[in-house]
Amino acid sequence: MDQTKLRAQVERLAASAEFARADRMVQFLRYVVEKTLDGDTAALRERQIGVAVFERPSDWDPKLDNVVRSEARRLRSKLEAYAASDDPDETVRITMPTGGYGVQFEELSVPTAPTERPADSLTQDTTEVVEVPASTLNLPPDHRKPAFAKRPWVLLVSVVSLLAVLVAVLHYRSGARARDDQYEVAPFSSEVGLQFSPAISPDSKAIAFVWNGGTNQYDIYLKQMGSPDSQRLTHDIWPSIHPAWSPDGKQIAFLRQAGDEAQLMVLDLSTHRERLIRRMQDSRPDMWGISNGLASCQTLSWSKQGDQIYLTDPSDAGHGLVSISTQTGDQKAVSKPTGADQDCYARPSPDGRTFAFVRFLSHASGYVYTVEITGDHLRRLTQEVRELRGVDWTPDGKHLIFASKENGAYQLRMISANGGESSLLPSATESAADPSVSPDGAFVAFVESHDNWNLWQVRLDGDRIGVPERLIASTGQNHSPSFSPDGHTITFVSDRSGSPEIWAVDSRGQHLRQLTHFGGPWLGTIRWSPDGKFIVFDARPKGHSAIYRLSIGGGDPILVEDQPFELRRPSWSRDGRYIYFDSSRRAAPEIWKRDLQTNEDHVVAPAGFYIGIESLDGKQLFYQDLEQRYVWVSDTDGSSPKRLTEVHPTPDLAWTPVNHGICFASSISAGKTDVFVFDLDTRKLRKLGQINQDMAPGTPSFVVSPDGKTLLYAAVDNRQSEIKLRRGALLH
């Protein structure tokens, strides 16, 4: 291999759209290339790379920080995206096989340009000439002369034809390159805090979006293309989210979360007056959205005539798409999913005849669908269940662009409106979600976000809590911790391998090992059997959540139950005979109890309740209600239910049974969470202290060790998002 040619290819990669704004990734690439060329295998180990490239200290522990593995996944994705662009200047293909950090090189054959030849040889480019003696043919001597010798115009036609072919080929190749890889990504709104839900104006000259200003105050802002300044459009104490432009560009619709209700509002951009269209029930707390509940899975869209607004019905009645009259507020169903399935991201086609949307089967996991505005001809476009976040049409209505989670990060993909295979739409960013395509087809606005959750521990000392210490960390999300009965092992969920999987460590956070290899979407709610030999959990390899059991000693997960509806959040009874779980077999979640000896099950808590956990003495059952999120207590058969008005965890699921009561979290403001214990015997509520962190939302990530001395929880260590623009030519 010519090393000069190889290093030139590395620099070509560094200047490409995939790597142009990723300086550390380029440094990573150069390092592994040079060490591979030197044959220095010792330098290609995880620890050495972490110290040399990512500036980790010499005592850095890769088991607690998977930055090298995470960045290696990103590097592989960028190399694959560059290879898919078919750059005609690529002379050496560089790949990093999984299982290590060394790279491989493949020299590509480059077509050579034709050498210049005499004019009389041009006619031989496409025709094989065989010399045959004239006597054999019995022809007059002049018949043996080339055609252009007798007719010069033949030569001219041949030359012109050849030039036309060459021009066409070059034009095709340059056009294909423009469609495939000529794009640029630039920041649009990169302020402190969270920015999301970009909505592009009908004239493609402005974008409305949501911004929290680095606080808990979420409002709608407006920014003109090319302007550094943003204009604040809403000024209310309640969050204003999900902006959508009217077809004439004179109004913006949005949702306002006012306590327990959602208000559909329309803002007149000339008078700045707001008009209430309809009051609705707020989104359910288990909506199949993303971790940022405000971004959720909702999207507002207007009809082409401007007389209807489309969104997801947030009530318990459906979770399908609905249309709401902008004049009367009357509501009409557009799609009707079954069970607990939910239709989100409503996007009408440019001609207004068809909807694109995502049908979620479970947490952030589903398929892209289309349906005619009449409700007819429902069609599923994507075939593999994925974590999806947003969808939009290209201006010609022939393709859809959607965000799918691949290798631990959201990526933009494009698919024909008729279905088929989707293709990657490179964005040269860490993640790309919530796509919004400009009406003129010149750019795609999307959200690049980073959500880092890690596991923390704090000592419990009587009526006080100690100082929190980070126990388990990576660059992604770690959540759903669970202690073994002896307290020596902790299992948890982490996406450090590229997809959510179950991992185990000892109580000190060491000796990390991976237990599952689903390679699919969300999983969680890990609970240990009383004998410490098994865990149960829910996972979604086929879409809907199913319950699995796994031996801690090794082996593959065993399917306990799988149905065409949700089976979630399992837990063991204290005697090991039963498993509790919540099920959506009758739409709203109910808590069921299964006898592992007879395989019989029955309802122990009615519709509207979820996550059942027995008390430590096995005499009572705790669970949470879906509407107001209080914790309830009953006998283990579900009889004598009582609401514990003192126990109102925020976020929901941030609670766990302890001796004689419940320990739970209560968020009081951004970055501040109180920790309480409620004693069932004395009916007294005690505050143990305050943690200056936000708990991870939507996960059962709040547990106490069996000896009652350690509280383990998942906290949001870093959350940020910004809006970027991808400009390219392939959308026309």
PDB file of C-alpha atoms in Angstrom, residues 1 113 246 401 403 446 487 514 517 637 707:
ATOM      1  CA  MET A   1       0.000   0.000   0.000  1.00  0.00           C
ATOM      2  CA  ALA A 113      -8.769   8.451 -18.846  1.00  0.00           C
ATOM      3  CA  SER A 246     -50.612  28.539   8.852  1.00  0.00           C
ATOM      4  CA  ILE A 401     -37.440  12.073   5.628  1.00  0.00           C
ATOM      5  CA  ALA A 403     -35.201  10.262  12.128  1.00  0.00           C
ATOM      6  CA  PHE A 446     -33.264  19.265  12.508  1.00  0.00           C
ATOM      7  CA  GLY A 487     -26.502  -6.190  47.610  1.00  0.00           C
ATOM      8  CA  GLN A 514     -22.837  -7.194  29.358  1.00  0.00           C
ATOM      9  CA  HIS A 517     -27.444  -8.509  23.193  1.00  0.00           C
ATOM     10  CA  ASP A 637     -54.642  -9.467  45.820  1.00  0.00           C
ATOM     11  CA  ASP A 707     -29.279  -3.104  53.849  1.00  0.00           C
TER      12      ASP A 707
END
